Structure formats: C-alpha cells, structure tokens
PDB file of C-alpha atoms in Angstrom:
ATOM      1  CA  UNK A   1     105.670  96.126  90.513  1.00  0.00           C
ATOM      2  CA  UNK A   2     105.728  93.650  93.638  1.00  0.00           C
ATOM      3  CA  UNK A   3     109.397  92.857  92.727  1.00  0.00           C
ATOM      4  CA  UNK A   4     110.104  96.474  92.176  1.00  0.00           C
ATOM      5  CA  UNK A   5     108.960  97.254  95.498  1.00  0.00           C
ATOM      6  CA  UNK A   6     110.591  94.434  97.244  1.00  0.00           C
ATOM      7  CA  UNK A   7     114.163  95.421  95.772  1.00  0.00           C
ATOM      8  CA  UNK A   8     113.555  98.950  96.676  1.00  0.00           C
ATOM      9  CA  UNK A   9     112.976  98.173 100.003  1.00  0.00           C
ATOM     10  CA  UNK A  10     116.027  95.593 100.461  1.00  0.00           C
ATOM     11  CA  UNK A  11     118.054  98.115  99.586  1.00  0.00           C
ATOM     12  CA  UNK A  12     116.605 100.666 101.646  1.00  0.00           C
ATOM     13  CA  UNK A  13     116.981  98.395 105.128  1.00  0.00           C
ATOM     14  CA  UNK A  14     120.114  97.352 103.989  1.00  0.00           C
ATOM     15  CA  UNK A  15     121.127 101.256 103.668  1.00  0.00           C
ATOM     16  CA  UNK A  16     119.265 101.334 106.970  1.00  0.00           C
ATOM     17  CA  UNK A  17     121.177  98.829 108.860  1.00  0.00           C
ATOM     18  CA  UNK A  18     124.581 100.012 107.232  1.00  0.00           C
ATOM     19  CA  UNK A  19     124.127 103.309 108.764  1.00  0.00           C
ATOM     20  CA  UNK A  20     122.544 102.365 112.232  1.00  0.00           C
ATOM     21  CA  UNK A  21     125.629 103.283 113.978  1.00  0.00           C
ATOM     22  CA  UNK A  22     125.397 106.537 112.439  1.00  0.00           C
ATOM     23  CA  UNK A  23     121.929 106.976 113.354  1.00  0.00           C
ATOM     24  CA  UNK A  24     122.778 106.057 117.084  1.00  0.00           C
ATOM     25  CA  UNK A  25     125.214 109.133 116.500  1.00  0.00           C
ATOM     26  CA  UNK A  26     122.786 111.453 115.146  1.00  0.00           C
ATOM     27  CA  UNK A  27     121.314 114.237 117.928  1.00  0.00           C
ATOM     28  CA  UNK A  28     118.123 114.332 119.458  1.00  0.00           C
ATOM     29  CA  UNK A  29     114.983 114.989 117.263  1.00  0.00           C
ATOM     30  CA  UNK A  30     114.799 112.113 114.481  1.00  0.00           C
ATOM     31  CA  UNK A  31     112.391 109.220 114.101  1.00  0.00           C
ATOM     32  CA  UNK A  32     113.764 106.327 115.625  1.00  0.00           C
ATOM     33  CA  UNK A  33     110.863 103.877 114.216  1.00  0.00           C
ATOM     34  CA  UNK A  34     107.514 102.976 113.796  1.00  0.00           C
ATOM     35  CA  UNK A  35     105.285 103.278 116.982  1.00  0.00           C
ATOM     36  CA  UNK A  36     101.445 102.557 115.871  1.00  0.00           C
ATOM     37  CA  UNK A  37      99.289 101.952 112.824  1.00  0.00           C
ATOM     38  CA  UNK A  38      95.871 104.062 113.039  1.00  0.00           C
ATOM     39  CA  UNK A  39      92.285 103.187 111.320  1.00  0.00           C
ATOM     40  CA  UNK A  40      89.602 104.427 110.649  1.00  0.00           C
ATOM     41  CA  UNK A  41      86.484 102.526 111.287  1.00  0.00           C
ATOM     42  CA  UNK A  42      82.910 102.452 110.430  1.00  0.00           C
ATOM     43  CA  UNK A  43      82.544  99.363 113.482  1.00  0.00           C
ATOM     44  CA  UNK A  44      85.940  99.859 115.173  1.00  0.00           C
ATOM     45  CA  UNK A  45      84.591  97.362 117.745  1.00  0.00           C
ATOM     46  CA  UNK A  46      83.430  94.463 115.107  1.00  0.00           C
ATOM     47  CA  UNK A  47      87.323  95.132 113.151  1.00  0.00           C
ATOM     48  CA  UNK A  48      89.148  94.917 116.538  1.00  0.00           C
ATOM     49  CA  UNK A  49      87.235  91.732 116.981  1.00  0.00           C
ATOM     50  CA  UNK A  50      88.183  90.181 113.716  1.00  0.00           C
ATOM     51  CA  UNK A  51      91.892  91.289 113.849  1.00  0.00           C
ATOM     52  CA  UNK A  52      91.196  89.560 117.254  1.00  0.00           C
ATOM     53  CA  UNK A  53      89.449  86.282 116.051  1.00  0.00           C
ATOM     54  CA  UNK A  54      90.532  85.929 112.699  1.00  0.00           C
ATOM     55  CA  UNK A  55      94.223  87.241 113.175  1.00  0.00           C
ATOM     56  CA  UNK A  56      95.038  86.628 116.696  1.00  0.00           C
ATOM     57  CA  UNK A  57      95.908  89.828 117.727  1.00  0.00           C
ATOM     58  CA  UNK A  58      95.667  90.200 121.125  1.00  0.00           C
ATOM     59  CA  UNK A  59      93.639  92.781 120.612  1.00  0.00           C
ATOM     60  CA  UNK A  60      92.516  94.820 124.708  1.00  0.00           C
ATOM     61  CA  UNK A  61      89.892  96.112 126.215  1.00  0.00           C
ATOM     62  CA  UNK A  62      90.943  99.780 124.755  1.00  0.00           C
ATOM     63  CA  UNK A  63      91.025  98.394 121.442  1.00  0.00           C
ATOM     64  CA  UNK A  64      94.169  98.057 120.314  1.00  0.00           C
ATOM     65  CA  UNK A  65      97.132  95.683 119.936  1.00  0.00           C
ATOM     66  CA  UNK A  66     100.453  95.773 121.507  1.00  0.00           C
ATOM     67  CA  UNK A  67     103.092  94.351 118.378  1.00  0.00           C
ATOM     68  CA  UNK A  68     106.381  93.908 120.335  1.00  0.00           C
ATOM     69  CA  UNK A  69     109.331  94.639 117.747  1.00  0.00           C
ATOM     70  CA  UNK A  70     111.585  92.289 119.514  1.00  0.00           C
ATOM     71  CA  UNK A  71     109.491  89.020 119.318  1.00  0.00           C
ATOM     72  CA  UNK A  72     111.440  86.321 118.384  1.00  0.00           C
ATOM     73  CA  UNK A  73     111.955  85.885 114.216  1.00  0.00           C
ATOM     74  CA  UNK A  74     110.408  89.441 113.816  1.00  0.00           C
ATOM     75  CA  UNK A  75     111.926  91.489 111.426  1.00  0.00           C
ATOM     76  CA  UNK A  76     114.585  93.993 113.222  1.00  0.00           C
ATOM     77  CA  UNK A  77     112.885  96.758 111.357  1.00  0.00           C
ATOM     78  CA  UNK A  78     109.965  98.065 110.184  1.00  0.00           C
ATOM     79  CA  UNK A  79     109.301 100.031 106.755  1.00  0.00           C
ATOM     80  CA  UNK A  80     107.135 102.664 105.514  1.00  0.00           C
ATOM     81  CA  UNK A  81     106.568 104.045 102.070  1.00  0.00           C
ATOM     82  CA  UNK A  82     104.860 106.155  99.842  1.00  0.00           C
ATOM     83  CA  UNK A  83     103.083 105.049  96.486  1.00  0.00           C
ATOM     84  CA  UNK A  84     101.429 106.993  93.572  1.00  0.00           C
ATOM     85  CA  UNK A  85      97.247 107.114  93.665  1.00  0.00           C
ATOM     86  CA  UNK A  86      97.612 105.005  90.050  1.00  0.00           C
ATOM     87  CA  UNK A  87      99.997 102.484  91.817  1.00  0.00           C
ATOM     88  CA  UNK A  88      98.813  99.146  91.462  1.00  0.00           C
ATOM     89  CA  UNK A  89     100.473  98.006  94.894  1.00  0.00           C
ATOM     90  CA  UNK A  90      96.991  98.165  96.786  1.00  0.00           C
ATOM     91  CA  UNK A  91      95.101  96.886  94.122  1.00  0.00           C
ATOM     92  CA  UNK A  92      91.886  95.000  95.270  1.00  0.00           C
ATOM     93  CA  UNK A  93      92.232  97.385  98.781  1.00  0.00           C
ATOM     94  CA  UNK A  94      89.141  99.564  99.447  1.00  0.00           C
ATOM     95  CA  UNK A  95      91.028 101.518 101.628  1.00  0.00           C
ATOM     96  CA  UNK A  96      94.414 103.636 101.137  1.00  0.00           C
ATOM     97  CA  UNK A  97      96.542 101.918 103.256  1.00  0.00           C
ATOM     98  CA  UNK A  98      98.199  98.681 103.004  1.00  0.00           C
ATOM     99  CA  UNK A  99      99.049  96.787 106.368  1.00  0.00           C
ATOM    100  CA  UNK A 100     102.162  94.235 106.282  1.00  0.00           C
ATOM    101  CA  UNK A 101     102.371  91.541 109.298  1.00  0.00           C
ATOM    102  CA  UNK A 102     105.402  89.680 109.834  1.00  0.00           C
ATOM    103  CA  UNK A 103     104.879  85.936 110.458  1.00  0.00           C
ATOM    104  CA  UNK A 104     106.457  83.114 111.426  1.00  0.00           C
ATOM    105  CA  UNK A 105     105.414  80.513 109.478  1.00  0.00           C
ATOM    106  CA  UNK A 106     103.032  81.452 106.790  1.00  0.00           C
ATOM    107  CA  UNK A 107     101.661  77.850 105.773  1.00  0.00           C
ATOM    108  CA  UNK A 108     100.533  77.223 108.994  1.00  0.00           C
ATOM    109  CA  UNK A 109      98.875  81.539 109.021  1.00  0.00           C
ATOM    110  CA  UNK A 110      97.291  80.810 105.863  1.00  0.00           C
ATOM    111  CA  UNK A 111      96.085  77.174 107.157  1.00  0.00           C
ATOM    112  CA  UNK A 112      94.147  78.789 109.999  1.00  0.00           C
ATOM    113  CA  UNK A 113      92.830  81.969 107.921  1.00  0.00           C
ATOM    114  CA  UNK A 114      91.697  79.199 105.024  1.00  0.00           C
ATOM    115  CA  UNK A 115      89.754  77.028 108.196  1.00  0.00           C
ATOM    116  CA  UNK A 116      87.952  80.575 109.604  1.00  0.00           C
ATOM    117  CA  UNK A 117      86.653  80.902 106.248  1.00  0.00           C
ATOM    118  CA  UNK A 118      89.205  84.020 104.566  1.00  0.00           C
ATOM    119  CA  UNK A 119      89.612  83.523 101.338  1.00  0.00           C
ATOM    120  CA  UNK A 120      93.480  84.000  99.746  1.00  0.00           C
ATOM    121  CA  UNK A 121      93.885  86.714  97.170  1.00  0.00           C
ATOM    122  CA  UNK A 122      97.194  85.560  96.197  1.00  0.00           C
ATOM    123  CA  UNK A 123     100.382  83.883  97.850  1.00  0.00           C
ATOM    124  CA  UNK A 124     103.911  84.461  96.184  1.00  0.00           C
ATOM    125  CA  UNK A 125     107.403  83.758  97.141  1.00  0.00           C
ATOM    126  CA  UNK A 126     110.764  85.757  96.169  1.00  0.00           C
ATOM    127  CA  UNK A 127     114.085  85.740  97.445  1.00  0.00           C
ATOM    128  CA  UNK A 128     112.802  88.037 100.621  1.00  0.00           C
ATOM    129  CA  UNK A 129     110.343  85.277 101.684  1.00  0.00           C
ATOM    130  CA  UNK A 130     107.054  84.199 101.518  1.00  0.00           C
ATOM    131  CA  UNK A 131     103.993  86.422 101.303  1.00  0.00           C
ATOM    132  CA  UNK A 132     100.098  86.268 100.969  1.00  0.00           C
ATOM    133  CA  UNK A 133      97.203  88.738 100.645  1.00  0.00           C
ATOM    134  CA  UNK A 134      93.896  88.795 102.245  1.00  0.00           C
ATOM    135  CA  UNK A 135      91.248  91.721 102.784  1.00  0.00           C
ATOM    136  CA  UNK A 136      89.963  92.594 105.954  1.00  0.00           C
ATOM    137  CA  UNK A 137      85.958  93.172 106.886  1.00  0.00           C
ATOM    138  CA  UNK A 138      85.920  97.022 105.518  1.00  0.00           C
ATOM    139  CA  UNK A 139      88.164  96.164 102.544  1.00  0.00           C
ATOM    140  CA  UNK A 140      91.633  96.688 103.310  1.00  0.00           C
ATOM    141  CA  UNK A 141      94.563  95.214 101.945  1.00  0.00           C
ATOM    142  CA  UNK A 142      96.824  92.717 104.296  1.00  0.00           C
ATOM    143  CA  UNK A 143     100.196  91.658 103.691  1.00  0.00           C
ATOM    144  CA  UNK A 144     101.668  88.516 105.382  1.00  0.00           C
ATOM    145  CA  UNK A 145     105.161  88.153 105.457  1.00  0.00           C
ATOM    146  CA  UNK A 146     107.213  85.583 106.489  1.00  0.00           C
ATOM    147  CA  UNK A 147     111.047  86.381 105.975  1.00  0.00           C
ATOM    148  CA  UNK A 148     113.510  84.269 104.845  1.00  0.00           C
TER     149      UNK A 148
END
C-alpha cells in the first residue's frame, strides 16, 4: 500500500510540476498550496512542547510553528490526499490524520529521536527516499521523509 501511495503521488507532483506554468496562467481563485496543518489537542501546550523538544520545531509563544517552504533541500511542493476509513496507511495512528516532515538527513533525525527516548515504528527506503514512522504523545502518526 506504501508503494502504491508513493507512485501515486510521484506521478501526481510530476503532473503538478508539468503543468505549473499553466497553473501560473490560471485566474484568480485556486489553491496555490498548503498554508497550515491544524490539531486538535487534549494538552495543546504539553504537544507544542514535544514537537518543540523532541522535534525541534521552533515552536512560539502562540503555539505554533512557522515551516518555511523554501528552506534549503525542502521539497518544492507539498501534497495532500485522501484515504478510505479501512486504509491501512495510518495504521498504528490514534488519530485521523497523518503528518509528513521533510528532512534532511534522516539518520542523523532518527539518531536524536532514538537518544530522547522515541521509539521507531518502522524505517523503509524506496526509490523516493528514505522514510521512518514515529507516534506523537496523543497517538498520531509521523512521517519523516528525507528525499532523494
């Protein structure tokens, strides 16, 4: 299913970056990308502070996190998708989301989420990149990436 998803989604950003000219053409009123990811919380303060402590995020006082798009070796897009209620995509997730982060360098990510104590679900590498899975303190599912 994980390879499934990955090819669909190749396809779709290369489709996406084919017709980014065409996009730039189209007239006003279209979504031009994604602009925040929203949680609910039972302790919004103790999960900003992990996604803080644990993650790095540089999480402020409002209790959020600004993710730049253009950071260097991010990803020049970001993708969102739908999945059936018996997928197994989110499997292990408490939650109904699934979050993805881009990384960097995942060996050395996984390193310092393995010395603060988070244990690994899984790590796997395809011909997108490198990936690994972790849940956060309420039980969602995180996706690392690091592209190839």
């Amino acid at each position: 299913m994980m390879r499934v998803r990955r090819i669909l989604a190749l396809a779709t950003v290369g489709a996406a970056m084919l017709s980014a000219s065409a996009a730039m053409a189209q007239p006003a009123g279209h979504i031009t990308g994604l602009a925040g990811v929203y949680v609910k919380s039972k302790d919004p303060k103790a999960v900003a502070a992990w996604y803080r402590d644990v993650l790095g995020l540089d999480v402020k006082s409002w209790g959020g996190a600004i993710l730049h798009a253009d950071a260097p070796g991010h990803p020049p897009y970001a993708l969102w998708s739908s999945f059936p209620e018996t997928s197994e995509e989110m499997a292990g997730s408490a939650r109904e989301y699934s979050i993805n982060f881009a990384v960097d360098d995942l060996d050395a990510f996984v390193a310092r989420l393995t010395a603060k104590g988070v244990p690994i679900l899984k790590r796997e590498e395809d011909k997108t990149g490198k990936f690994a899975w972790i849940l956060d303190p309420e039980g969602a599912k995180i996706e690392f990436w690091q592209p190839k």
